[in-house]
Amino acid sequence: MSLRLADVGRNLEERRDRALRSPLHDTRTAAILGIALGVAFTVCFVTGLYSHLLQRPPSWFTPPTLPANTYRVTQGLHVATGLAAIPLLLAKLWVAHPRLIIRPPVVSAAHLLERLLLVVLVSGAVFQLFTGTANVLRWYPWRFFFPTGHYWAAWVTMGALLAHLGAKSSVTADAVRRRRRQEVVLDGGLGRRGFLAAVAGAAGLLTVTTVGQTVAPLRHLVLFAPRRPDIGVQGLPVNATARGAGVVDAATDPAWRLSVVGEAVPTALALDQRELAALPQREEDLPIACVEGWSAGGRWRGVAVSDLLLAAGVRPGTPVEVQVRSLEVNGLYASSILSSDEAWRSSTLLALELNGEPLHLDHGAPCRLIAANRPGVLQTKWVTELVVR
Ligand SMILES: Nc1nc2c(c(=O)[nH]1)N[C@H]1C(S)=C(S)[C@@H](COP(=O)(O)O)O[C@H]1N2
Ligand SMILES: [Mo]
């Protein structure tokens, strides 16, 4: 038995040694892929942090005033770099795996630590890419709350990545410098170049066939993403229909009112549809940018939240926090918070119309929140109450 195991081990080592003589498994190929992965993960991490801060602002964070499309771009980048990282990670694992076959598997405490770090890094990366992709596909085959799990796993993965980069920095630098001189001699036929080109091609193809869910000119190339920015009622995709949210009756009831209430409100309001439509209307071009990776622009017309605050007697510029409440009773996105800056910004609307038509029930009629630079989950539909504090 032990003899056989030894044979298997020797066999593996022979295969490893053969593999390591190929440029496809050398440190230069590993280094190049590592750099590409590092860049993709860093962009993904930073854009993900920004998205997280907007969705769950800690007390020290107020959403900065940025161009209205900023979130659309950052979230588009988040999903695109995450998807592109999938072929890069697979290639990197394939390139590096012969190096993991060592006997004995652990030679010292430091070596054990290094190997454990790799386990954390690889499983963290796989977890992030898997859960992120499932989210884009709107598939939630797990028990935990996605944003929380994805957020904490991101810190763990990036921590492990930083430590890995620290451990590998000199090897990487050497590999990148050393082989550049010898490349012409070493590489023939389908060597490193061909392999790396194939990996880049796979990443590029994946990007081109998914990024159209947020980059409208590429929408016809969308293959794997479930959304296209131009497919949906009134030229915009729908996330959660009125029926799905259980609000059809309440949203079509003539007794519907928009209330403006709360401790900061001198004169509480309760407006019916006609009264709301009689207030001054504004038009804004603003995108819906869903965290799931799709986005689409629309032309919205409606009443500025700031005009409603003024109509309710709130003095201009008073620091406020506005909770926007939906008719929806139980949904995760049944309400959202506007910071003072967002509430007073004239482009923040309760929209009554979309692309020149009365707002469709599935887009949030009688009225829905639409504001610059907010994740889709915060663009509350079927609004019935503004609570001003
Ligand atoms: N009340 C309520 N508002 C909501 C949602 C919801 O489930 N309930 N979904 C949000 C999400 S995740 C997105 S992306 C946008 C989508 O808006 P649309 O369906 O009009 O495109 O609505 C947001 N507003
Ligand atoms: Mo969304």
Coordinates of C-alpha atoms and ligand atoms in Angstrom, one line a residue:
M1 CA 0.0 0.0 0.0
S2 CA 2.6 2.5 1.1
L3 CA 4.8 1.4 -1.8
R4 CA 1.9 2.2 -4.2
L5 CA 1.4 5.6 -2.7
A6 CA 5.1 6.3 -3.2
D7 CA 4.7 5.3 -6.8
V8 CA 1.8 7.7 -7.2
G9 CA 3.9 10.4 -5.6
R10 CA 6.9 9.8 -7.8
N11 CA 4.6 9.7 -10.9
L12 CA 3.1 13.0 -10.0
E13 CA 6.5 14.5 -9.5
E14 CA 7.7 13.3 -12.9
R15 CA 4.7 14.8 -14.5
R16 CA 5.3 18.0 -12.5
D17 CA 8.9 18.2 -13.7
R18 CA 7.9 17.7 -17.3
A19 CA 5.2 20.4 -17.0
L20 CA 7.6 22.8 -15.4
R21 CA 9.9 22.7 -18.4
S22 CA 7.1 24.1 -20.5
P23 CA 6.9 27.9 -20.8
L24 CA 3.2 27.5 -20.1
H25 CA 3.9 26.6 -16.5
D26 CA 6.9 28.9 -15.8
T27 CA 7.0 31.9 -13.5
R28 CA 6.8 34.4 -16.4
T29 CA 3.4 33.1 -17.6
A30 CA 2.2 32.9 -14.0
A31 CA 3.4 36.4 -13.3
I32 CA 1.7 37.9 -16.4
L33 CA -1.6 36.3 -15.5
G34 CA -1.1 37.2 -11.8
I35 CA -0.7 40.9 -12.8
A36 CA -3.8 40.8 -15.0
L37 CA -5.8 39.1 -12.2
G38 CA -4.5 41.6 -9.6
V39 CA -5.7 44.5 -11.8
A40 CA -9.1 43.0 -12.4
F41 CA -9.6 42.1 -8.7
T42 CA -8.5 45.6 -7.5
V43 CA -10.9 47.4 -9.9
C44 CA -13.6 45.0 -8.9
F45 CA -12.9 45.5 -5.2
V46 CA -12.8 49.3 -5.3
T47 CA -16.0 49.6 -7.4
G48 CA -17.7 47.0 -5.1
L49 CA -16.7 49.0 -2.0
Y50 CA -18.2 52.1 -3.6
S51 CA -21.5 50.3 -4.3
H52 CA -21.6 48.9 -0.8
L53 CA -21.0 52.4 0.7
L54 CA -23.9 53.8 -1.3
Q55 CA -26.2 51.0 -0.3
R56 CA -25.3 50.9 3.4
P57 CA -23.8 54.4 4.1
P58 CA -22.0 54.4 7.5
S59 CA -22.4 57.6 9.5
W60 CA -19.2 59.1 8.1
F61 CA -20.2 58.7 4.5
T62 CA -22.4 61.0 2.5
P63 CA -22.8 60.1 -1.1
P64 CA -20.6 62.6 -3.0
T65 CA -22.1 64.7 -5.8
L66 CA -20.7 63.1 -8.9
P67 CA -21.8 63.0 -12.6
A68 CA -25.2 61.3 -12.7
N69 CA -23.8 58.3 -14.6
T70 CA -20.9 57.5 -12.2
Y71 CA -22.6 54.6 -10.5
R72 CA -23.6 53.2 -13.8
V73 CA -20.0 53.2 -14.9
T74 CA -18.6 51.9 -11.6
Q75 CA -21.1 49.1 -11.3
G76 CA -20.7 48.2 -15.0
L77 CA -16.9 48.0 -14.3
H78 CA -17.5 45.9 -11.2
V79 CA -19.4 43.2 -13.1
A80 CA -17.2 43.4 -16.2
T81 CA -13.9 43.0 -14.3
G82 CA -15.5 40.2 -12.2
L83 CA -16.6 38.2 -15.2
A84 CA -13.3 38.8 -17.1
A85 CA -11.5 37.5 -14.0
I86 CA -13.1 34.0 -14.4
P87 CA -11.0 32.9 -17.4
L88 CA -8.0 34.6 -15.9
L89 CA -8.3 32.7 -12.6
L90 CA -8.9 29.4 -14.4
A91 CA -5.8 29.9 -16.5
K92 CA -3.7 31.0 -13.5
L93 CA -4.7 27.9 -11.6
W94 CA -3.8 25.7 -14.5
V95 CA -0.5 27.4 -15.0
A96 CA 0.5 27.3 -11.3
H97 CA -0.9 23.9 -10.3
P98 CA 2.3 21.8 -11.0
R99 CA 4.1 24.0 -8.4
L100 CA 1.6 22.9 -5.8
I101 CA 2.7 19.2 -6.1
I102 CA 5.5 19.0 -3.5
R103 CA 6.7 16.2 -1.3
P104 CA 6.5 16.4 1.6
P105 CA 3.5 18.8 1.3
V106 CA 4.6 21.0 4.1
V107 CA 8.3 21.6 5.1
S108 CA 8.0 24.3 7.7
A109 CA 5.7 26.5 9.7
A110 CA 6.2 29.3 7.3
H111 CA 5.5 27.0 4.4
L112 CA 2.3 25.8 6.0
L113 CA 1.2 29.4 6.5
E114 CA 2.0 30.1 2.8
R115 CA -0.1 27.2 1.7
L116 CA -3.0 28.0 4.0
L117 CA -2.9 31.5 2.6
L118 CA -3.2 30.1 -0.9
V119 CA -6.2 28.0 0.2
V120 CA -7.9 31.2 1.5
L121 CA -7.0 33.2 -1.6
V122 CA -8.2 30.6 -4.1
S123 CA -11.4 29.7 -2.2
G124 CA -12.2 33.3 -1.6
A125 CA -11.7 34.2 -5.3
V126 CA -13.8 31.2 -6.4
F127 CA -16.6 32.2 -3.9
Q128 CA -16.6 35.8 -5.1
L129 CA -16.7 35.0 -8.8
F130 CA -19.3 32.3 -8.3
T131 CA -21.7 34.3 -6.1
G132 CA -21.2 37.4 -8.3
T133 CA -22.0 35.5 -11.5
A134 CA -25.0 33.9 -9.9
N135 CA -26.2 37.4 -8.9
V136 CA -25.9 38.6 -12.5
L137 CA -28.0 35.6 -13.5
R138 CA -30.5 36.3 -10.7
W139 CA -29.9 32.9 -9.2
Y140 CA -29.6 32.8 -5.4
P141 CA -28.9 29.1 -4.5
W142 CA -27.8 29.9 -1.0
R143 CA -29.1 30.8 2.5
F144 CA -27.0 33.8 3.4
F145 CA -27.8 37.4 2.4
F146 CA -25.8 38.0 -0.8
P147 CA -24.5 41.6 -0.2
T148 CA -23.2 40.8 3.3
G149 CA -21.5 37.5 2.3
H150 CA -20.0 39.0 -0.9
Y151 CA -18.8 42.1 1.1
W152 CA -16.9 40.2 3.8
A153 CA -15.5 37.6 1.5
A154 CA -14.1 40.5 -0.6
W155 CA -12.1 41.8 2.4
V156 CA -10.8 38.3 3.2
T157 CA -9.9 37.6 -0.5
M158 CA -8.2 41.0 -1.0
G159 CA -6.2 40.5 2.3
A160 CA -5.0 37.1 1.1
L161 CA -4.2 38.6 -2.3
L162 CA -2.1 41.4 -0.8
A163 CA -0.2 38.9 1.3
H164 CA 0.3 36.7 -1.8
L165 CA 1.6 39.7 -3.8
G166 CA 4.0 40.5 -0.9
A167 CA 5.3 37.0 -0.9
K168 CA 5.6 36.9 -4.7
S169 CA 6.7 40.4 -5.6
S170 CA 10.4 39.7 -6.2
V171 CA 9.7 36.4 -8.1
T172 CA 7.2 38.3 -10.2
A173 CA 9.5 41.2 -10.9
D174 CA 12.4 38.8 -11.8
A175 CA 10.2 36.8 -14.1
V176 CA 8.9 39.8 -15.9
R177 CA 12.4 41.2 -16.4
R178 CA 14.4 38.0 -17.0
R179 CA 12.4 36.3 -19.8
R180 CA 11.9 39.4 -21.8
R181 CA 15.4 39.0 -23.1
Q182 CA 15.1 35.3 -23.9
E183 CA 11.6 35.3 -25.3
V184 CA 12.4 35.2 -29.0
V185 CA 14.7 32.2 -28.4
L186 CA 12.4 30.3 -26.1
D187 CA 9.0 30.9 -27.7
G188 CA 8.1 29.0 -30.8
G189 CA 4.8 28.1 -32.2
L190 CA 1.9 27.8 -29.7
G191 CA 3.9 28.8 -26.7
R192 CA 3.3 31.3 -24.0
R193 CA 2.1 33.9 -26.5
G194 CA -0.5 31.7 -28.0
F195 CA -1.7 30.6 -24.6
L196 CA -1.9 34.1 -23.2
A197 CA -3.7 35.3 -26.4
A198 CA -6.3 32.5 -26.0
V199 CA -6.9 33.5 -22.4
A200 CA -7.1 37.2 -23.3
G201 CA -9.5 36.2 -26.1
A202 CA -11.7 34.3 -23.7
A203 CA -11.8 37.2 -21.3
G204 CA -12.5 39.6 -24.1
L205 CA -15.3 37.5 -25.6
L206 CA -16.9 37.1 -22.2
T207 CA -16.8 40.9 -21.8
V208 CA -18.1 41.7 -25.2
T209 CA -21.0 39.3 -24.9
T210 CA -22.1 40.6 -21.4
V211 CA -21.2 44.3 -21.2
G212 CA -24.0 45.2 -23.6
Q213 CA -26.4 44.9 -20.6
T214 CA -25.0 48.3 -19.6
V215 CA -23.2 49.7 -22.7
A216 CA -26.2 50.3 -24.9
P217 CA -24.4 50.3 -28.3
L218 CA -23.2 46.7 -27.6
R219 CA -26.7 45.5 -26.6
H220 CA -27.1 43.3 -29.7
L221 CA -24.1 41.2 -28.6
V222 CA -25.5 40.3 -25.3
L223 CA -25.5 36.5 -25.0
F224 CA -25.1 35.4 -21.3
A225 CA -26.6 38.3 -19.4
P226 CA -30.3 38.1 -18.7
R227 CA -31.0 41.8 -19.4
R228 CA -30.8 44.1 -22.3
P229 CA -31.1 47.9 -21.7
D230 CA -33.7 48.2 -24.5
I231 CA -36.0 45.3 -23.7
G232 CA -38.8 46.0 -21.3
V233 CA -42.0 48.1 -20.9
Q234 CA -41.5 51.7 -22.0
G235 CA -38.0 50.9 -23.3
L236 CA -36.5 49.9 -19.9
P237 CA -36.0 46.5 -18.2
V238 CA -38.3 45.8 -15.2
N239 CA -36.9 44.5 -11.9
A240 CA -39.8 43.2 -9.8
T241 CA -43.2 43.7 -11.4
A242 CA -46.2 45.3 -9.6
R243 CA -47.8 41.9 -9.4
G244 CA -44.7 40.2 -8.0
A245 CA -44.5 42.9 -5.3
G246 CA -48.2 42.5 -4.5
V247 CA -49.0 46.2 -5.0
V248 CA -51.4 46.1 -8.0
D249 CA -54.6 46.9 -5.9
A250 CA -53.0 49.5 -3.7
A251 CA -51.2 51.2 -6.7
T252 CA -54.4 51.5 -8.8
D253 CA -56.7 52.4 -5.9
P254 CA -58.1 56.0 -6.3
A255 CA -57.6 56.4 -2.5
W256 CA -53.8 56.3 -3.1
R257 CA -52.1 59.4 -1.6
L258 CA -48.6 60.6 -1.5
S259 CA -48.0 61.8 2.1
V260 CA -45.2 64.0 3.3
V261 CA -44.9 63.6 7.0
G262 CA -42.3 63.5 9.8
E263 CA -40.9 65.5 12.7
A264 CA -39.2 68.0 10.3
V265 CA -42.5 68.8 8.5
P266 CA -44.5 71.8 9.6
T267 CA -47.5 71.1 7.3
A268 CA -48.0 67.5 6.5
L269 CA -49.3 66.8 3.0
A270 CA -51.5 64.1 1.5
L271 CA -51.7 64.6 -2.3
D272 CA -53.8 62.5 -4.7
Q273 CA -52.7 61.9 -8.3
R274 CA -54.3 65.0 -9.7
E275 CA -52.8 67.3 -7.1
L276 CA -49.4 65.8 -7.6
A277 CA -49.6 66.2 -11.3
A278 CA -50.7 69.9 -10.8
L279 CA -47.4 70.7 -9.0
P280 CA -44.5 72.1 -11.1
Q281 CA -43.0 69.2 -13.2
R282 CA -39.3 68.7 -14.0
E283 CA -37.6 66.5 -16.6
E284 CA -34.4 64.6 -16.1
D285 CA -32.3 62.1 -18.1
L286 CA -31.3 59.6 -15.5
P287 CA -30.2 55.9 -15.6
I288 CA -31.5 52.9 -13.6
A289 CA -28.3 51.1 -12.7
C290 CA -29.0 47.8 -11.1
V291 CA -26.4 46.1 -8.9
E292 CA -27.0 43.0 -10.9
G293 CA -25.1 44.6 -13.7
W294 CA -27.6 46.0 -16.2
S295 CA -28.3 49.7 -16.7
A296 CA -30.5 51.8 -18.9
G297 CA -31.1 55.5 -19.3
G298 CA -34.6 57.0 -19.3
R299 CA -36.2 60.4 -19.6
W300 CA -38.2 61.0 -16.4
R301 CA -40.8 63.7 -15.7
G302 CA -42.2 64.4 -12.3
V303 CA -42.1 66.4 -9.1
A304 CA -38.8 67.3 -7.4
V305 CA -38.6 66.0 -3.9
S306 CA -37.2 69.4 -2.9
D307 CA -40.4 71.1 -4.2
L308 CA -42.5 68.7 -2.0
L309 CA -40.3 69.6 1.0
L310 CA -40.9 73.3 0.3
A311 CA -44.7 72.7 -0.2
A312 CA -44.7 71.0 3.2
G313 CA -43.2 74.1 4.8
V314 CA -39.6 72.8 5.3
R315 CA -37.2 75.8 5.1
P316 CA -34.9 75.6 2.1
G317 CA -31.6 73.9 2.9
T318 CA -32.7 72.5 6.3
P319 CA -30.5 69.4 6.9
V320 CA -32.9 66.5 6.5
E321 CA -33.0 62.8 6.0
V322 CA -35.9 61.6 3.9
Q323 CA -37.2 58.0 4.1
V324 CA -39.0 57.1 0.8
R325 CA -41.6 54.4 1.5
S326 CA -43.3 52.2 -1.0
L327 CA -46.7 50.6 -1.0
E328 CA -44.9 47.3 -0.9
V329 CA -45.2 45.8 2.5
N330 CA -42.4 43.2 3.0
G331 CA -39.9 43.7 0.2
L332 CA -36.2 44.1 0.8
Y333 CA -36.4 47.3 -1.2
A334 CA -39.7 48.7 0.1
S335 CA -38.0 51.9 1.3
S336 CA -34.8 53.8 0.9
I337 CA -33.1 56.9 2.4
L338 CA -32.3 60.2 0.7
S339 CA -29.4 62.1 2.2
S340 CA -30.0 65.8 2.7
D341 CA -27.9 66.6 -0.3
E342 CA -29.9 64.2 -2.5
A343 CA -33.2 65.4 -1.1
W344 CA -32.5 69.1 -1.9
R345 CA -30.9 68.3 -5.3
S346 CA -33.3 69.6 -7.9
S347 CA -32.8 66.5 -10.1
T348 CA -34.2 64.1 -7.5
L349 CA -37.7 63.3 -8.6
L350 CA -40.8 61.4 -7.8
A351 CA -41.4 60.5 -11.4
L352 CA -44.9 60.3 -12.9
E353 CA -43.8 59.8 -16.5
L354 CA -41.2 57.8 -18.3
N355 CA -40.0 58.4 -21.9
G356 CA -43.0 60.6 -22.7
E357 CA -45.7 58.2 -21.3
P358 CA -47.5 57.9 -18.0
L359 CA -45.3 55.7 -15.8
H360 CA -46.1 52.0 -16.2
L361 CA -47.3 50.1 -13.1
D362 CA -44.3 47.9 -13.4
H363 CA -41.9 50.9 -13.3
G364 CA -43.5 52.1 -10.1
A365 CA -46.8 54.0 -10.9
P366 CA -48.4 56.1 -9.4
C367 CA -44.9 57.5 -8.7
R368 CA -41.4 56.3 -8.2
L369 CA -38.2 57.8 -6.9
I370 CA -35.4 58.5 -9.4
A371 CA -32.2 60.2 -8.4
A372 CA -28.7 60.7 -9.8
N373 CA -26.0 58.1 -9.1
R374 CA -28.0 55.7 -6.9
P375 CA -27.9 51.9 -7.1
G376 CA -31.1 50.6 -8.7
V377 CA -32.2 49.0 -5.3
L378 CA -32.5 52.5 -3.9
Q379 CA -34.8 53.9 -6.7
T380 CA -37.9 53.0 -4.8
K381 CA -41.1 52.2 -6.8
W382 CA -44.8 52.6 -5.9
V383 CA -44.0 55.5 -3.5
T384 CA -46.7 56.5 -1.0
E385 CA -44.9 58.3 1.8
L386 CA -42.0 60.6 2.4
V387 CA -40.9 60.7 6.1
V388 CA -38.8 63.8 6.7
R389 CA -36.5 63.8 9.8
Ligands
LIG1 N1 -40.7 49.1 -4.0 C1 -39.7 48.6 -4.8 N2 -38.9 49.4 -5.5 C2 -37.9 48.9 -6.2 C3 -37.6 47.5 -6.3 C4 -38.4 46.6 -5.5 O1 -38.3 45.4 -5.5 N3 -39.5 47.2 -4.8 N4 -36.5 47.0 -7.0 C5 -35.4 48.0 -7.2 C6 -34.4 47.5 -8.1 S1 -33.4 46.2 -7.6 C7 -34.2 48.1 -9.3 S2 -32.9 47.6 -10.3 C8 -35.1 49.1 -9.9 C9 -35.6 48.8 -11.2 O2 -36.5 49.7 -11.7 P1 -37.4 49.3 -13.0 O3 -38.0 48.0 -12.7 O4 -38.3 50.4 -13.2 O5 -36.4 49.2 -14.1 O6 -36.2 49.3 -9.0 C10 -35.9 49.4 -7.6 N5 -37.1 49.8 -6.9
MO2 MO -31.7 46.1 -9.0

